[in-house]
XYZ file of C-alpha atoms in Angstrom:
375
model
C -199.481 -21.378 13.392
C -196.212 -23.149 12.566
C -193.938 -25.295 14.699
C -190.321 -25.887 13.664
C -187.961 -28.422 15.159
C -184.236 -28.832 14.401
C -182.325 -32.033 14.900
C -178.504 -31.717 14.695
C -176.543 -34.838 13.950
C -172.741 -35.004 14.464
C -170.169 -37.675 14.957
C -170.331 -39.763 18.077
C -166.978 -38.496 19.395
C -168.006 -34.813 19.507
C -171.694 -35.128 20.384
C -171.269 -34.197 24.032
C -169.064 -31.163 23.228
C -171.480 -29.920 20.603
C -174.398 -30.245 22.944
C -172.571 -28.435 25.723
C -171.465 -25.517 23.555
C -174.679 -25.092 21.643
C -175.586 -21.437 21.285
C -179.050 -20.717 19.901
C -177.935 -17.246 18.730
C -175.114 -18.633 16.642
C -175.683 -19.745 13.115
C -175.868 -23.474 12.626
C -172.957 -25.118 10.839
C -173.298 -25.975 7.220
C -174.959 -29.226 6.182
C -171.643 -30.567 4.989
C -170.215 -30.342 8.510
C -173.256 -31.310 10.540
C -176.356 -32.679 8.848
C -179.449 -30.838 9.962
C -182.991 -32.164 9.648
C -185.745 -29.531 9.742
C -189.295 -30.719 10.588
C -192.014 -28.141 10.000
C -195.567 -28.866 11.143
C -198.063 -26.418 9.679
C -201.511 -26.054 11.229
C -203.905 -23.685 9.551
C -207.237 -22.467 10.827
C -210.176 -24.677 9.751
C -211.934 -23.405 6.681
C -215.558 -22.288 6.665
C -216.668 -25.185 4.468
C -215.015 -27.669 6.825
C -216.841 -26.188 9.787
C -220.141 -26.371 7.883
C -219.566 -30.037 7.163
C -218.833 -30.708 10.825
C -222.012 -28.857 11.821
C -224.118 -30.903 9.402
C -222.689 -34.154 10.760
C -223.635 -33.185 14.306
C -227.045 -31.857 13.309
C -228.147 -34.882 11.258
C -226.169 -37.663 12.941
C -229.365 -39.213 14.308
C -231.462 -38.781 11.166
C -230.316 -41.403 8.736
C -231.840 -44.781 8.228
C -233.652 -45.212 11.536
C -237.034 -45.235 9.916
C -238.175 -42.307 12.005
C -239.615 -38.986 10.979
C -236.363 -37.205 10.258
C -236.481 -33.492 9.842
C -233.896 -33.245 7.132
C -232.961 -34.701 3.875
C -234.597 -36.200 0.922
C -234.886 -39.626 -0.533
C -231.536 -41.311 -0.295
C -229.861 -38.312 1.258
C -229.992 -35.517 3.723
C -228.245 -37.348 6.534
C -224.824 -35.789 6.036
C -221.767 -37.845 6.859
C -223.780 -40.468 8.743
C -225.710 -41.465 5.622
C -222.552 -41.343 3.517
C -221.026 -43.888 5.879
C -224.219 -45.967 5.798
C -224.173 -45.876 2.005
C -220.604 -47.152 1.909
C -221.480 -49.906 4.370
C -224.519 -50.889 2.293
C -222.401 -51.130 -0.845
C -219.785 -53.332 0.831
C -222.460 -55.647 2.273
C -224.286 -55.965 -1.049
C -221.072 -56.683 -2.984
C -220.102 -59.327 -0.421
C -223.471 -61.035 -0.910
C -222.939 -60.942 -4.675
C -219.453 -62.413 -4.338
C -220.685 -65.126 -2.001
C -223.411 -66.147 -4.454
C -221.077 -66.038 -7.442
C -223.157 -63.370 -9.160
C -222.197 -60.087 -10.749
C -223.955 -56.773 -11.108
C -224.591 -57.498 -14.767
C -226.843 -60.428 -13.773
C -229.227 -58.151 -11.863
C -231.917 -55.781 -13.138
C -230.525 -52.399 -14.050
C -232.279 -50.462 -11.284
C -231.202 -52.966 -8.622
C -227.580 -52.908 -9.822
C -227.563 -49.098 -9.803
C -228.978 -49.041 -6.264
C -226.186 -51.380 -5.110
C -223.496 -49.225 -6.708
C -224.972 -46.103 -5.094
C -225.138 -47.781 -1.679
C -228.897 -47.296 -1.384
C -229.777 -50.851 -0.335
C -228.134 -53.134 2.244
C -226.985 -56.706 1.672
C -230.145 -58.139 3.265
C -232.230 -56.806 0.357
C -229.942 -58.521 -2.164
C -230.251 -61.781 -0.204
C -234.047 -61.485 -0.258
C -233.929 -60.908 -4.019
C -231.981 -64.151 -4.525
C -234.464 -66.032 -2.314
C -237.462 -64.716 -4.233
C -235.734 -65.483 -7.510
C -235.816 -69.195 -6.673
C -239.616 -69.286 -6.916
C -240.952 -69.637 -10.443
C -243.881 -67.216 -10.184
C -241.964 -64.787 -7.981
C -239.089 -64.860 -10.451
C -241.492 -63.811 -13.199
C -242.972 -60.996 -11.069
C -239.483 -59.681 -10.257
C -239.177 -58.649 -13.896
C -241.631 -55.794 -13.208
C -240.189 -52.842 -11.300
C -243.316 -52.144 -9.229
C -243.671 -55.721 -8.021
C -239.905 -55.968 -7.491
C -239.870 -52.962 -5.157
C -242.834 -54.259 -3.152
C -241.764 -57.898 -2.890
C -238.327 -56.846 -1.645
C -240.002 -54.804 1.093
C -242.620 -57.433 2.008
C -242.424 -61.075 0.951
C -246.120 -61.452 1.890
C -247.182 -58.731 -0.524
C -248.531 -61.155 -3.137
C -250.470 -63.057 -0.471
C -252.058 -59.786 0.649
C -253.044 -58.945 -2.933
C -254.791 -62.289 -3.453
C -256.356 -62.101 -0.003
C -257.723 -58.592 -0.525
C -259.050 -59.375 -4.000
C -260.541 -62.666 -2.777
C -262.337 -60.996 0.107
C -263.505 -58.242 -2.239
C -264.800 -60.792 -4.753
C -266.774 -62.648 -2.096
C -268.235 -59.597 -0.368
C -269.096 -57.794 -3.607
C -270.777 -60.857 -5.095
C -272.750 -61.407 -1.882
C -273.826 -57.759 -1.915
C -274.917 -58.009 -5.549
C -276.951 -61.137 -4.798
C -278.556 -59.522 -1.762
C -279.470 -56.502 -3.865
C -280.792 -58.340 -6.935
C -282.043 -61.623 -5.408
C -284.100 -63.453 -8.093
C -282.776 -61.182 -10.842
C -279.160 -62.055 -10.007
C -278.700 -64.547 -12.838
C -280.707 -62.446 -15.274
C -278.315 -59.542 -14.723
C -275.014 -61.400 -14.697
C -273.436 -58.967 -17.136
C -274.042 -56.088 -14.697
C -272.854 -58.172 -11.766
C -269.732 -59.128 -13.683
C -268.911 -55.484 -14.515
C -269.432 -54.364 -10.914
C -267.342 -57.205 -9.483
C -264.480 -56.682 -11.945
C -264.278 -52.980 -11.180
C -264.401 -53.725 -7.444
C -261.485 -56.172 -7.783
C -259.447 -53.615 -9.739
C -260.086 -51.054 -7.012
C -259.113 -53.575 -4.308
C -255.886 -54.393 -6.131
C -254.911 -50.737 -6.374
C -255.742 -50.236 -2.694
C -253.164 -52.881 -1.822
C -250.622 -52.002 -4.505
C -250.318 -48.219 -4.166
C -249.943 -47.800 -0.362
C -247.672 -50.850 0.044
C -244.189 -50.157 1.519
C -241.394 -50.459 -1.045
C -237.633 -50.710 -1.418
C -237.180 -47.734 -3.703
C -234.979 -48.557 -6.691
C -235.900 -45.479 -8.709
C -232.848 -43.635 -10.057
C -232.462 -39.927 -9.273
C -234.188 -37.517 -11.639
C -232.251 -35.353 -14.068
C -231.378 -31.738 -13.408
C -234.073 -30.570 -15.810
C -236.903 -31.974 -13.639
C -239.115 -29.468 -11.862
C -239.146 -28.886 -8.128
C -242.580 -30.494 -7.615
C -241.600 -33.555 -9.646
C -238.402 -33.954 -7.657
C -240.278 -33.607 -4.386
C -242.856 -36.312 -5.123
C -240.149 -38.510 -6.656
C -238.367 -38.504 -3.301
C -241.488 -39.328 -1.262
C -241.965 -42.887 0.038
C -244.778 -45.052 -1.314
C -246.163 -45.502 2.197
C -246.192 -42.536 4.546
C -245.368 -44.697 7.572
C -242.913 -47.185 6.086
C -239.548 -47.861 7.719
C -236.646 -46.223 5.911
C -233.685 -48.373 4.928
C -230.224 -47.727 6.288
C -228.734 -44.752 4.462
C -232.175 -43.287 3.638
C -234.340 -40.838 5.532
C -237.696 -39.187 4.856
C -238.748 -35.837 6.220
C -242.188 -35.236 7.695
C -243.097 -33.195 4.621
C -242.127 -36.086 2.333
C -244.287 -38.497 4.306
C -247.219 -36.117 4.005
C -246.437 -35.943 0.293
C -246.816 -39.735 0.114
C -250.406 -39.412 1.366
C -251.159 -36.685 -1.177
C -249.573 -38.564 -4.101
C -251.341 -41.859 -3.376
C -254.572 -39.991 -2.704
C -254.482 -38.420 -6.156
C -253.901 -41.807 -7.770
C -256.694 -43.468 -5.804
C -259.032 -40.612 -6.716
C -258.482 -41.415 -10.400
C -258.890 -45.163 -9.788
C -262.064 -44.724 -7.722
C -263.646 -42.266 -10.117
C -262.884 -44.424 -13.174
C -264.111 -47.668 -11.584
C -267.330 -46.084 -10.370
C -267.832 -44.387 -13.733
C -267.696 -47.710 -15.565
C -269.799 -49.557 -12.993
C -272.607 -47.006 -12.781
C -272.658 -46.512 -16.552
C -273.101 -50.235 -17.198
C -275.767 -50.509 -14.508
C -277.753 -47.555 -15.868
C -277.480 -48.896 -19.406
C -279.013 -52.228 -18.390
C -281.768 -50.537 -16.378
C -282.648 -48.253 -19.296
C -282.634 -51.179 -21.732
C -285.113 -53.059 -19.590
C -287.327 -50.008 -19.336
C -287.233 -49.619 -23.105
C -288.505 -53.147 -23.757
C -291.009 -52.925 -20.894
C -289.494 -55.747 -18.878
C -288.682 -53.734 -15.782
C -290.523 -54.663 -12.618
C -292.268 -52.311 -10.240
C -289.433 -52.423 -7.755
C -286.702 -51.846 -10.332
C -283.916 -49.600 -9.094
C -283.728 -46.108 -10.515
C -280.815 -44.749 -12.472
C -277.763 -43.899 -10.414
C -276.335 -40.394 -10.956
C -273.136 -41.223 -12.812
C -270.964 -38.126 -12.408
C -271.789 -37.289 -8.787
C -271.501 -40.925 -7.665
C -268.198 -41.409 -9.485
C -266.663 -38.219 -8.077
C -267.937 -39.055 -4.602
C -266.411 -42.533 -4.750
C -263.128 -41.070 -6.000
C -263.012 -38.681 -3.036
C -263.881 -41.527 -0.673
C -260.999 -43.655 -1.943
C -258.572 -40.712 -1.907
C -259.343 -39.877 1.718
C -260.857 -42.749 3.701
C -259.442 -45.743 1.826
C -256.067 -44.081 1.323
C -255.547 -43.291 5.017
C -256.864 -46.657 6.231
C -254.616 -48.674 3.937
C -251.599 -46.439 4.623
C -251.955 -47.083 8.352
C -252.726 -50.759 7.815
C -249.667 -51.484 5.667
C -247.160 -49.084 7.210
C -248.032 -49.132 10.909
C -250.040 -52.218 11.823
C -248.305 -54.694 9.512
C -244.758 -53.398 8.974
C -244.086 -51.725 12.320
C -246.156 -53.901 14.680
C -246.986 -57.364 13.324
C -243.887 -58.004 11.176
C -241.282 -57.449 13.941
C -243.370 -59.438 16.422
C -244.155 -62.444 14.194
C -241.257 -62.361 11.733
C -240.335 -65.992 12.452
C -243.950 -67.218 12.387
C -245.147 -66.569 8.839
C -248.289 -68.711 9.142
C -249.520 -66.836 12.200
C -248.545 -63.522 10.614
C -250.540 -64.381 7.493
C -253.592 -65.383 9.537
C -253.554 -62.156 11.557
C -253.061 -60.069 8.414
C -256.056 -61.841 6.874
C -258.227 -61.047 9.896
C -257.120 -57.416 10.056
C -257.618 -56.811 6.335
C -261.022 -58.477 6.365
C -262.076 -56.211 9.219
C -260.733 -53.201 7.327
C -262.782 -54.153 4.250
C -265.932 -54.499 6.350
C -265.243 -51.147 8.012
C -264.749 -49.546 4.597
C -268.127 -50.819 3.413
C -269.859 -49.311 6.435
C -268.057 -45.995 6.027
C -268.981 -45.808 2.334
C -272.706 -46.306 3.066
C -272.655 -43.605 5.734
C -270.696 -41.258 3.476
C -273.002 -41.862 0.464
C -276.078 -41.159 2.559
C -274.476 -38.091 4.092
C -273.846 -36.421 0.730
C -277.191 -37.567 -0.678
C -276.228 -39.959 -3.484
C -277.925 -42.838 -1.639
C -281.172 -42.791 0.273
C -281.873 -44.675 3.471
C -284.874 -46.995 3.267
């Protein structure tokens, strides 16, 4: 469709006469006699690609960055024009924070600088990074990408690590003493091995399911489909997505599967070392004839290790995913954000209860599959 307008300009003395005698069927005078200005407004039918873009904006307008279970998209994308706008807003906010602090992108870690340029993190994350950088120990931890992503998502992450490992150290040592009683000090090497492996397992249970601010760069085109899928999954299945980022339900399920596979390896390896050391000490005592009548029998190494790996991949994985992503990030953090001391105390109580519950579930599970006998 085209619309054409003609404006005829003549001298002021003959304007009325020209207007009165204007005949639309007569050719217009030449430009030298009466200047003519032609204005043509061309409107073409919208293209198919333009209509597709409009449809995507309407379809995904509510899916980006709300932290919900969006049906579309992938990590850092999938929200159409809404997420593009959010990405541009994030970039402007982050650059304003940098300018206000007198810092440049070159002063930041490479992954953080790339995330700012891509608009994947808002200005609040950059502000939190500068706050954490002021602390000596935190500044050292920020050099490591894994700790950097978790501290930016939760400034109490380090407290939770120490708390979980401390509770695990106390409960595991108490359990070892209750089990060995008078032989506790004679078997310190076994106790030490069991406690160390328990602490490593506790650390991984806090570290792997913790919510993160993902700073990972996109994978190359040569990466496989499965690798790309798990790369785009969040670290916690229930974590809140940042502005400009959305996770589909399938990606959140993928987070459970990915962390479960990692915890299976951690649980199997820790149990393998612990049971092997314990059996070695028991066999050594039997060899020299110093074992007592009530000495524990050898623990089946392979079956116990695989069983513990499955337990951590399923029970521990789901419990800590819900604990970190739902109870702490979605419930306690918004409610007690301004009261860090109270938030820390409640997190301590909840995590202690979760550890106790895990111990009970492990005993029931071990007896159910037959690797431990009820006395």
